[in-house]
Short mmCIF file of C-alpha atoms (C1' of nucleotides) in Angstrom, two decimals:
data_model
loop_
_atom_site.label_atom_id
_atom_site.label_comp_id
_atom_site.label_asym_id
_atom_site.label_seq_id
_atom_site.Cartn_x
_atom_site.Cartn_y
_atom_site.Cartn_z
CA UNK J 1 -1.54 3.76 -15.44
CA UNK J 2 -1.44 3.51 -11.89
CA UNK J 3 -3.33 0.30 -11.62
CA UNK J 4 -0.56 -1.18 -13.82
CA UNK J 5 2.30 0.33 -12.61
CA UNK J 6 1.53 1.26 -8.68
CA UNK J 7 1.08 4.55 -7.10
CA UNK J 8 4.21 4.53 -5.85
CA UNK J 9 6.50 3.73 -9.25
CA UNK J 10 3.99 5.46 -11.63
CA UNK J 11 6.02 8.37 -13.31
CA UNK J 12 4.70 11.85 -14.29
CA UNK J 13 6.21 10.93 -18.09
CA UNK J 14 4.24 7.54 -17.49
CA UNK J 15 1.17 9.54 -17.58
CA UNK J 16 2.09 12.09 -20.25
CA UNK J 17 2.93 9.06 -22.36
CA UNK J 18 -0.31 7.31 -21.81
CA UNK J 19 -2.45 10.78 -22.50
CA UNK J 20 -0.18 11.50 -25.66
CA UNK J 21 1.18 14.77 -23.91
CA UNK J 22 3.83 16.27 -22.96
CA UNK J 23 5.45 15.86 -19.30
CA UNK J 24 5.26 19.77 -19.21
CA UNK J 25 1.30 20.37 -19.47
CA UNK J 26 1.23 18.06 -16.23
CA UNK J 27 2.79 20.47 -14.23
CA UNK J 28 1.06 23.26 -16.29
CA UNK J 29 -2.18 21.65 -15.01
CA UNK J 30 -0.68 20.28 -11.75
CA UNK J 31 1.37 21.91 -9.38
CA UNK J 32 3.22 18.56 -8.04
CA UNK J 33 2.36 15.17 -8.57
CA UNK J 34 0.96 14.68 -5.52
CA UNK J 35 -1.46 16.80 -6.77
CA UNK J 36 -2.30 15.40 -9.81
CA UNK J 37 -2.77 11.78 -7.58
CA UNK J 38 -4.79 12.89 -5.38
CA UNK J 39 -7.01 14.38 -7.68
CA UNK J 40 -7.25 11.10 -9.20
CA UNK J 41 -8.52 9.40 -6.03
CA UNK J 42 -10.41 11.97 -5.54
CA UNK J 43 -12.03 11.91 -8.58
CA UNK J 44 -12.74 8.11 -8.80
CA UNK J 45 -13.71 8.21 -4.98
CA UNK J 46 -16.25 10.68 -6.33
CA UNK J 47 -17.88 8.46 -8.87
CA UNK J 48 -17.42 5.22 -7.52
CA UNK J 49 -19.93 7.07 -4.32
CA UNK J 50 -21.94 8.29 -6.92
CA UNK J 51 -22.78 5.37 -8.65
CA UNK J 52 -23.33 3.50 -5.30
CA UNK J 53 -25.74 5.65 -4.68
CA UNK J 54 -27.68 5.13 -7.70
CA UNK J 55 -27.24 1.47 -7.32
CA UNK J 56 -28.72 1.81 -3.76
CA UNK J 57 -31.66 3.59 -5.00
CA UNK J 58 -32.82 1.38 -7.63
CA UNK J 59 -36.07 -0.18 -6.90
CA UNK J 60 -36.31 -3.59 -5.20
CA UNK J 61 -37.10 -4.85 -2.37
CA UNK J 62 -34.73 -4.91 0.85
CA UNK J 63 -33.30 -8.85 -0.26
CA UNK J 64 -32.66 -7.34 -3.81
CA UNK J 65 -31.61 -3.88 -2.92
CA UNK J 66 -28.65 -5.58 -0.28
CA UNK J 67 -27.73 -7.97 -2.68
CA UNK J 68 -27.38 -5.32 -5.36
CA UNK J 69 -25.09 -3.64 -3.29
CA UNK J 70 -22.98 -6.54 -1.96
CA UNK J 71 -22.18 -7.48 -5.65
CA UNK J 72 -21.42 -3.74 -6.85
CA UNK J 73 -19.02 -4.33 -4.16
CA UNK J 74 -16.74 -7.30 -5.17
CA UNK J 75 -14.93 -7.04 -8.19
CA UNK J 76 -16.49 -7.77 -11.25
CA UNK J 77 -14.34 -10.78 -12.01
CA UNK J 78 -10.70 -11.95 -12.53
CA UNK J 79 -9.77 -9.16 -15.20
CA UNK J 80 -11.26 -6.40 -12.92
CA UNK J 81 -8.54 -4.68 -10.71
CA UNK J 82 -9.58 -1.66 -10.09
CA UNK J 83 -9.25 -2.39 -6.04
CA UNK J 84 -5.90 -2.32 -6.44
CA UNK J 85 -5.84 1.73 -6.64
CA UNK J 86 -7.50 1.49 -2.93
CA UNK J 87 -4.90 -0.87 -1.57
CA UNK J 88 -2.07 1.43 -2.78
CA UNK J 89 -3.89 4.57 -1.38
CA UNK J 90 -4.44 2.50 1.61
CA UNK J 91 -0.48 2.64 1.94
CA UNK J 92 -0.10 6.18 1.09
CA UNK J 93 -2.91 7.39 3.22
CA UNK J 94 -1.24 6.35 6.38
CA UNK J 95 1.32 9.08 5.40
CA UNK J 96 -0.79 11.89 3.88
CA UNK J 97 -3.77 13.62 5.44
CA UNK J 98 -5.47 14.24 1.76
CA UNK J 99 -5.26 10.26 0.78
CA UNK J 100 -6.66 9.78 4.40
CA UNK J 101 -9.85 12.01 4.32
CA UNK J 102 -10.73 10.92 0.89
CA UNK J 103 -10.42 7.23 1.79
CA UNK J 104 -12.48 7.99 5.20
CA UNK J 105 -15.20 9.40 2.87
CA UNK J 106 -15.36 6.51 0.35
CA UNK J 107 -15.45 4.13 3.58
CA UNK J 108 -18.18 6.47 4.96
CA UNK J 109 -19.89 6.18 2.08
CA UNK J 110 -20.20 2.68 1.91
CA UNK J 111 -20.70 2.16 5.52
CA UNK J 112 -23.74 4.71 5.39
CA UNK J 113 -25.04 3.12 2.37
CA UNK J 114 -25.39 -0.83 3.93
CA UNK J 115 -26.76 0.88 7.32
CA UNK J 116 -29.26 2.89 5.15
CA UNK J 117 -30.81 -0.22 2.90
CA UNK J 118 -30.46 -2.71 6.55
CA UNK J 119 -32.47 0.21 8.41
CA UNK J 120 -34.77 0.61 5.70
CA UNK J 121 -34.90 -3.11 5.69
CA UNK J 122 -36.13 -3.86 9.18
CA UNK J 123 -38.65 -0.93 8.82
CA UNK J 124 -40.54 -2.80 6.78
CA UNK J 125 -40.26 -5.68 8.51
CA UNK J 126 -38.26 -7.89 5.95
CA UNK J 127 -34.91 -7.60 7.99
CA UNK J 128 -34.27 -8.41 11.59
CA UNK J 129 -31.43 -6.39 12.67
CA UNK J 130 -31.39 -4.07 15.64
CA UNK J 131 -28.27 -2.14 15.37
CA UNK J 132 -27.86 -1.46 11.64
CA UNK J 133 -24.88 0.71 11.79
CA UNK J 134 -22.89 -2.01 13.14
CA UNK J 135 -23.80 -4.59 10.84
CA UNK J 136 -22.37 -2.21 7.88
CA UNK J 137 -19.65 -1.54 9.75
CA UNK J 138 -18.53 -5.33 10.08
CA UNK J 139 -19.79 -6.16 6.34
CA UNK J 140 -17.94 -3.77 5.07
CA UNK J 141 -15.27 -4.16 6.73
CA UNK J 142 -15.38 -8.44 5.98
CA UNK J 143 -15.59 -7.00 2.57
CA UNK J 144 -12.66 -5.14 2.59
CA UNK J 145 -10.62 -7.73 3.78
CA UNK J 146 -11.54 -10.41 1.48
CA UNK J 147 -11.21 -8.53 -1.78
CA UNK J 148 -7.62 -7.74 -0.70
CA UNK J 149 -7.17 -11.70 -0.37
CA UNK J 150 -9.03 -11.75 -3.99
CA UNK J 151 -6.90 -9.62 -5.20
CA UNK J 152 -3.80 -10.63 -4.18
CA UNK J 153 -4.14 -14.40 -3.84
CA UNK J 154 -5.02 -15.34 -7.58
CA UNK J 155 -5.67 -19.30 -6.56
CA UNK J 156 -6.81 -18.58 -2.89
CA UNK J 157 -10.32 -17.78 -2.95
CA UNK J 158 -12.91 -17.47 -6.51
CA UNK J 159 -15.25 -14.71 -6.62
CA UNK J 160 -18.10 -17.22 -6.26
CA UNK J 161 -16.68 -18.03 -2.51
CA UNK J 162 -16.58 -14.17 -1.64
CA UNK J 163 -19.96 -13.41 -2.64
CA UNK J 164 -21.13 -16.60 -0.60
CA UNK J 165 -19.61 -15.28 2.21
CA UNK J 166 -20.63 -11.85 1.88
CA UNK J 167 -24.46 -13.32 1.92
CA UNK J 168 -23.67 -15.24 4.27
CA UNK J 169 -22.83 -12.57 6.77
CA UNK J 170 -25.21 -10.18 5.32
CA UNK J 171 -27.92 -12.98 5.77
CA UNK J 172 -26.72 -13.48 9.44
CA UNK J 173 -26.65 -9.48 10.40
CA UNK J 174 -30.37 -9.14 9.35
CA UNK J 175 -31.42 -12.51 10.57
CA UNK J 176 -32.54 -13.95 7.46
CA UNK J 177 -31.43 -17.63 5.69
CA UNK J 178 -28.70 -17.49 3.15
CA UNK J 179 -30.69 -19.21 0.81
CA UNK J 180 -32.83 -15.98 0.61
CA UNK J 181 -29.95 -14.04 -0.79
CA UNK J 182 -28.02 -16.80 -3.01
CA UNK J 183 -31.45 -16.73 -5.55
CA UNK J 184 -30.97 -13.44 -6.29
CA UNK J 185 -28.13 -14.14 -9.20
CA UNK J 186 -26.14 -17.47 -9.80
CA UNK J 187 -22.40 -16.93 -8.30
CA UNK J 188 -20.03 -17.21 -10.66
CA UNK J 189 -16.24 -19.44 -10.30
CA UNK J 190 -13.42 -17.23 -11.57
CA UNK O 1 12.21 2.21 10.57
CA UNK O 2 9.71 1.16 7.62
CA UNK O 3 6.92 1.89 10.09
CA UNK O 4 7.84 5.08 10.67
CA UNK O 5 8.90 6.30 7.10
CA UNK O 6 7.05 3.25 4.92
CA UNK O 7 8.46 0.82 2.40
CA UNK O 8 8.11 2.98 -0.37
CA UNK O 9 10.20 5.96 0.76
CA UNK O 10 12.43 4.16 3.67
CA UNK O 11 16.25 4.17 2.04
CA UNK O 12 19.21 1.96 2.96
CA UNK O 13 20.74 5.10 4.27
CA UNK O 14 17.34 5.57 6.97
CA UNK O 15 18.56 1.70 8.17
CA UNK O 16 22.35 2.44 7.72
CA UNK O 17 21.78 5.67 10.47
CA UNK O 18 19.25 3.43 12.64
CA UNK O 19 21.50 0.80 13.07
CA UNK O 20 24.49 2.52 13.51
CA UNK O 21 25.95 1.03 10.63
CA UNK O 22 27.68 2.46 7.11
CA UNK O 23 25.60 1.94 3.80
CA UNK O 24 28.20 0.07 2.23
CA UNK O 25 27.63 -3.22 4.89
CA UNK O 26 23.64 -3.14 4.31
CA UNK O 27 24.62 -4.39 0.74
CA UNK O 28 27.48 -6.23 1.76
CA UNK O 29 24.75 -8.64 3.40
CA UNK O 30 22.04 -8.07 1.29
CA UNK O 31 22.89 -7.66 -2.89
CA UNK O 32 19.58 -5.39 -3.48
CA UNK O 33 17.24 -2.86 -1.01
CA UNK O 34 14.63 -5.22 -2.12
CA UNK O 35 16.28 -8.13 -0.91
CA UNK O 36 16.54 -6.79 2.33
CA UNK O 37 12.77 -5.28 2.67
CA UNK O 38 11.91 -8.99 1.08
CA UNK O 39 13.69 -10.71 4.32
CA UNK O 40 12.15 -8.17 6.86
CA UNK O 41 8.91 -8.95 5.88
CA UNK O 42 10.00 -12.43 6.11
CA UNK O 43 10.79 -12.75 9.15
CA UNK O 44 8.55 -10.26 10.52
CA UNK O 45 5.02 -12.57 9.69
CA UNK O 46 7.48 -15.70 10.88
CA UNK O 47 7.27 -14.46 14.06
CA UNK O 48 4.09 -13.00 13.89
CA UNK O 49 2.86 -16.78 13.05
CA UNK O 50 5.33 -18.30 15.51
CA UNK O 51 3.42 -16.10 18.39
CA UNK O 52 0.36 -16.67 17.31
CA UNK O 53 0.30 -20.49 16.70
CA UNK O 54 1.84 -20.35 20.96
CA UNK O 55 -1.32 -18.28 21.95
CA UNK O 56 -3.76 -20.62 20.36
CA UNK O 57 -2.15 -23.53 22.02
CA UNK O 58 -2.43 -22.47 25.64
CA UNK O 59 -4.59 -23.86 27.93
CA UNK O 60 -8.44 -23.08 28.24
CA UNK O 61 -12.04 -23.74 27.10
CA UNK O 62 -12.84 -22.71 23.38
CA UNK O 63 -14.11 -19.35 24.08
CA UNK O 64 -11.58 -18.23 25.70
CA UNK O 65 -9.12 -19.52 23.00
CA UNK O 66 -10.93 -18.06 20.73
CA UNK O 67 -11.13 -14.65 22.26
CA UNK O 68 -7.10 -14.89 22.84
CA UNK O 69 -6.73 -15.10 18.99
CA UNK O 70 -8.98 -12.28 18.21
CA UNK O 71 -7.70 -10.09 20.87
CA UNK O 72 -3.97 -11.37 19.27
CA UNK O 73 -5.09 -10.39 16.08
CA UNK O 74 -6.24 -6.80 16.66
CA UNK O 75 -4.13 -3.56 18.28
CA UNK O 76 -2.55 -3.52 21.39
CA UNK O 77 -3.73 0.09 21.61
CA UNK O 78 -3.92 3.36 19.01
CA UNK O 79 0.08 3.25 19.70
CA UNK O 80 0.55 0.02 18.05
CA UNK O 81 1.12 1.10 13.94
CA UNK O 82 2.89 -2.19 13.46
CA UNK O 83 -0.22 -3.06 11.22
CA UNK O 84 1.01 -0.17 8.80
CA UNK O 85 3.73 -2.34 7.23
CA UNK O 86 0.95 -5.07 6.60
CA UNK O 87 -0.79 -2.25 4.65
CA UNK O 88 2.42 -1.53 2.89
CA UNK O 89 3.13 -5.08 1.90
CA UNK O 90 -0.68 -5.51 0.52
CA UNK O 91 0.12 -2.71 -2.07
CA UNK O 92 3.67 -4.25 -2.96
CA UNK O 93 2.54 -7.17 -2.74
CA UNK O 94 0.18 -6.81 -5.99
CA UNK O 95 3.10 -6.41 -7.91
CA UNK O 96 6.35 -8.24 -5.91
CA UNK O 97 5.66 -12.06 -6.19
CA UNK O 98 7.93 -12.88 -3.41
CA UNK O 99 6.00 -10.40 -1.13
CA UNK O 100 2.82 -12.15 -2.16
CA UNK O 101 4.01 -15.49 -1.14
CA UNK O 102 4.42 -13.78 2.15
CA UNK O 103 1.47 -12.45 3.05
CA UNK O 104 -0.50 -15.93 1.68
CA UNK O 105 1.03 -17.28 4.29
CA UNK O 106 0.35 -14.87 7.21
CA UNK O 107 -3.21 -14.63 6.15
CA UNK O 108 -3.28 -18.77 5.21
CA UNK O 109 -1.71 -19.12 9.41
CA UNK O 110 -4.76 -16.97 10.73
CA UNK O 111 -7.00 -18.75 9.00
CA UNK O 112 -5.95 -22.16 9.50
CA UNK O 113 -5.50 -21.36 13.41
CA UNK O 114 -9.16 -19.89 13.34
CA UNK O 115 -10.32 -22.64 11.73
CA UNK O 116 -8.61 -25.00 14.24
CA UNK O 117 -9.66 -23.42 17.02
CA UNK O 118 -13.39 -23.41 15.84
CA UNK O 119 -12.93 -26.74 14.99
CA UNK O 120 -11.90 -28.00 18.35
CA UNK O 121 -14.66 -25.77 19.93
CA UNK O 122 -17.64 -27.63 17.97
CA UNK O 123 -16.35 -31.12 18.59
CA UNK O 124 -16.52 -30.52 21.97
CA UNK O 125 -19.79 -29.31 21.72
CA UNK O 126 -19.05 -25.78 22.66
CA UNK O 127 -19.23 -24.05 19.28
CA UNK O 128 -21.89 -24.79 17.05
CA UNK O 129 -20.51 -24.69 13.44
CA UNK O 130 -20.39 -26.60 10.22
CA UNK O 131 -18.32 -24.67 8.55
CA UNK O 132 -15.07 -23.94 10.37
CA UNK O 133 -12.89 -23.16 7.25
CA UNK O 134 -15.80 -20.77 6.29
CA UNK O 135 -16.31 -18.66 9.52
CA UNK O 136 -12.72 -18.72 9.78
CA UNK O 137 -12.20 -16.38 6.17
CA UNK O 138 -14.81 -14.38 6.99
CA UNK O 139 -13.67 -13.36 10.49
CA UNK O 140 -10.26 -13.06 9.46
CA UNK O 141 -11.14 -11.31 6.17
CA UNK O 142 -13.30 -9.06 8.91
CA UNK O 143 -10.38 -8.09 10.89
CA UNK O 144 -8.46 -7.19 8.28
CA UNK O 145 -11.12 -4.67 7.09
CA UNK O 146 -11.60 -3.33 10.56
CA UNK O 147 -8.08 -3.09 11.49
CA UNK O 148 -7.60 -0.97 8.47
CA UNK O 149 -9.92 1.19 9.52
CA UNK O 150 -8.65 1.77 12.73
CA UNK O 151 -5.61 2.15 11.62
CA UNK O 152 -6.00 4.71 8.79
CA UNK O 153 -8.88 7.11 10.97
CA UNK O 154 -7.81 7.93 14.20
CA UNK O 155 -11.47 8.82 15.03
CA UNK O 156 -13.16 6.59 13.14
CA UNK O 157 -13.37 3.77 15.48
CA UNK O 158 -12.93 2.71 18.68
CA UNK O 159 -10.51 -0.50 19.92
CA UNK O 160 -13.23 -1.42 22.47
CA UNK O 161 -16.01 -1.31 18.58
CA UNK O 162 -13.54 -3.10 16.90
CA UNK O 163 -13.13 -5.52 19.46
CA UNK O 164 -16.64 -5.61 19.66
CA UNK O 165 -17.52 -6.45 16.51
CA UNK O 166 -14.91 -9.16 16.18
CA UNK O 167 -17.02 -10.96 19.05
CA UNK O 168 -20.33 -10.49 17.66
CA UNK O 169 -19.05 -11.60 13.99
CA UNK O 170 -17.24 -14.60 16.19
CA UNK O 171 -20.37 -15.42 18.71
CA UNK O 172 -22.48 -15.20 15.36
CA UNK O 173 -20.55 -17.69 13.37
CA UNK O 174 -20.29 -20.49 16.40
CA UNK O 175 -24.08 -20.22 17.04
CA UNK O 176 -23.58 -18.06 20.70
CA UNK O 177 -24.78 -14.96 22.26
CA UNK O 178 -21.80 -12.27 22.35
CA UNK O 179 -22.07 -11.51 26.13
CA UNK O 180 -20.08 -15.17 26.45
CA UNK O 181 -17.42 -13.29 24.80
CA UNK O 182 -17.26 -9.83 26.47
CA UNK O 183 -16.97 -11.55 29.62
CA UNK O 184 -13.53 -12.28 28.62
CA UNK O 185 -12.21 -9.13 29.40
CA UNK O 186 -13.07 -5.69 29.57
CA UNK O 187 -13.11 -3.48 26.09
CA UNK O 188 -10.86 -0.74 26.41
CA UNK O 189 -11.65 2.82 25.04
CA UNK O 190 -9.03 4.20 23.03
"C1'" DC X 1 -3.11 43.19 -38.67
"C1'" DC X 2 -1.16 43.38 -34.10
"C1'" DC X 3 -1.34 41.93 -29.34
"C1'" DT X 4 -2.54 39.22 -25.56
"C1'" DT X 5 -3.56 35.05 -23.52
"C1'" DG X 6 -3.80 30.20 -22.63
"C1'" DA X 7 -2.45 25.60 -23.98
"C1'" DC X 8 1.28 23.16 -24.98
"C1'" DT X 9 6.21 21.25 -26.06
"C1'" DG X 10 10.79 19.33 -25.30
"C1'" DA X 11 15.11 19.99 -23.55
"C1'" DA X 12 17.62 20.75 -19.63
"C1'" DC X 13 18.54 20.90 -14.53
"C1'" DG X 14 19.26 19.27 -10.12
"C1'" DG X 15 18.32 16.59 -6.10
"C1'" DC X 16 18.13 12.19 -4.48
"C1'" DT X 17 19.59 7.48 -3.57
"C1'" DA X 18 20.76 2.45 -4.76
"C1'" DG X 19 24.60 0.27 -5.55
"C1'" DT X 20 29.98 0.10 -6.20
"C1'" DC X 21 34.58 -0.03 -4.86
"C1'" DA X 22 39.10 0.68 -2.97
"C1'" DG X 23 40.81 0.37 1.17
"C1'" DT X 24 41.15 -0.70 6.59
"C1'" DA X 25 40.98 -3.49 10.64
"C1'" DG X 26 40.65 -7.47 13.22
"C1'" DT X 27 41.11 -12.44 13.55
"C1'" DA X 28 42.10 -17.23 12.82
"C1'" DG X 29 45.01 -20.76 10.83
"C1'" DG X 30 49.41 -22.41 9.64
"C1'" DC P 1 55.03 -13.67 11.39
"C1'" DC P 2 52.57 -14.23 7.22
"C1'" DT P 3 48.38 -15.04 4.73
"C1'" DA P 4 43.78 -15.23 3.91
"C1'" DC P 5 39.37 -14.13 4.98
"C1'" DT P 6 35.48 -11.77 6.79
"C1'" DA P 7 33.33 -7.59 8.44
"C1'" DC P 8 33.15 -3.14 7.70
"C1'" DT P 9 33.70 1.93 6.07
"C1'" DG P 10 32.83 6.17 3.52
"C1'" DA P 11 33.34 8.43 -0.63
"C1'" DC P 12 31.88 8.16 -5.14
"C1'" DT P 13 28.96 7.25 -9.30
"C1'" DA P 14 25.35 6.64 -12.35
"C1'" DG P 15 20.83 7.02 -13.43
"C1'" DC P 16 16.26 8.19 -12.52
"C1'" DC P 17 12.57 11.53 -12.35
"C1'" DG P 18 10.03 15.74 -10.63
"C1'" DT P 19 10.14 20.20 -11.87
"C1'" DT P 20 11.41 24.39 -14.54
"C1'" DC P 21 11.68 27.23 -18.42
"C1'" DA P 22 12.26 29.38 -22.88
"C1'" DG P 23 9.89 29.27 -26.62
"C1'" DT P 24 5.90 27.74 -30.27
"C1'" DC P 25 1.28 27.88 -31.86
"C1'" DA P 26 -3.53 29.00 -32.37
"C1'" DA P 27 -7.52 31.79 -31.22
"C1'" DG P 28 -9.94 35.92 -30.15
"C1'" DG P 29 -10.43 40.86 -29.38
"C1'" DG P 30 -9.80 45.43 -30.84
#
DNA sequence: CCCTTGACTGAACGGCTAGTCAGTAGTAGG
DNA sequence: CCTACTACTGACTAGCCGTTCAGTCAAGGG
């Protein structure tokens, strides 16, 4: 509901339409509604971090493992807008404390993840990379910023072009060709 | 005003009181609320492009042209929240058309000015690149993460990391060592 | 068979705010 | 001096939507 209609113009009856229930067991669940959206996020902040990790820990080596991770990353294709939720909590976290620490933990999460599988990496000697940490820091953050333009810029950049670039970069932080990276799976166009 | 309060929950009546001004003249010049947040933003990134297409074109050698745009691009200082209405637009922007148009061309200025500016710096044999468009979305898409970041957690980072990072991405990308670039000017703290 | 409890409904309430409108004031043109 | 026009005001309205509440229903315990 939210992802079609927007945090910020989603209505409680929006939701007790969609869930075939009435707009009074909301509020007999949910104190306010900024309740009941922020145990949303919190809840989908919670599994998207769980299944990261579970993606991280899959066997591989360090080429695989990174590349695994880049591509849980980026949407899945066109259809999938489910970054759209983080852009709108993006907004309302500047606002409200909650929004803010939940976001700071998904971040976190993802930050400690890529510094975790590039340390991990140059331990065994298949990445080059001396200050790990910082490399997640900027890939994620590179990351961030192009799936916004993804998302909001239908014609301006294909999925293909923002995995390139995310191997690209990733290849760069832990000294490595790109080449290395772009066998791991063929990039798609939409 | 809208930085302060945000787009969502900033109404005519905020801008009628902060402009001294009844509620009745906002919509005498403007027919809708949206109208008028539509022209804001508007003329907001015009100006934002018009300033930043005059700091590219000054005088100097590539690097330091290049570090002028970066240093353009991110926070004066932890005071400056005038990246909060960016974050704003980017989740009305998924849904408003018109504020989409908008923001393609804020990011599509950055980008092209990057690009330029690499550009100029490899034909004179200063920048090593051979792909200028490239470098340029992925240090721009960069920024955009980072400054989120900073934005959102107080704590979370630094403006001297963020600055930081935007060099080593930049040296990176035009094949030279960062310390070219943090002898530009000295990172600040905060 | 009664009573309590928890889940649930749907109607109603009330606060909030975008947009309207009737009217005022100043100004320029004739 | 009259007229027309533009800028502007402030009170009002209409509708939206979060929240409340009185009451229903089913299940389980004693």
């Amino acid at each position: 509901m939210v992802l079609e209609r927007g945090l910020a113009s989603t209505r409680v009856a929006d939701i007790a339409k969609a869930t075939n229930v009435s707009g009074g067991l909301i509020h007999y669940h949910f104190a306010t509604k900024d309740d009941l959206i922020t145990e949303m996020l919190r809840s989908t902040s919670g599994s998207e971090i769980q299944r990261l990790r579970e993606i991280a820990a899959e066997p591989g080596g360090a080429v695989e493992r990174l590349d695994r991770v880049l591509r849980f990353y980026i949407p899945a294709s066109r259809s999938d807008q489910s970054w759209i939720l983080w852009l709108d909590a993006w907004a309302v976290g500047v606002r409200e404390a909650h929004v803010r620490t939940i976001l700071l933990e998904l971040e976190g999460a993802w930050i400690e993840i890529l510094a975790e599988v590039i340390s991990q990496g140059a331990a065994t000697g298949e990445f080059t990379c001396d200050d790990p940490q910082g490399a997640a820091e900027r890939i994620d953050g590179m990351l961030d910023g192009l799936v916004v333009r993804y998302t909001l810029h239908a014609g301006g950049m294909s999925r293909g072009r923002l995995l390139h670039h995310a191997r690209v970069a990733a290849a760069r932080e832990v000294g490595l060709a790109v080449a290395v990276f772009e066998d791991q799976s063929p990039a798609p166009e939409d």
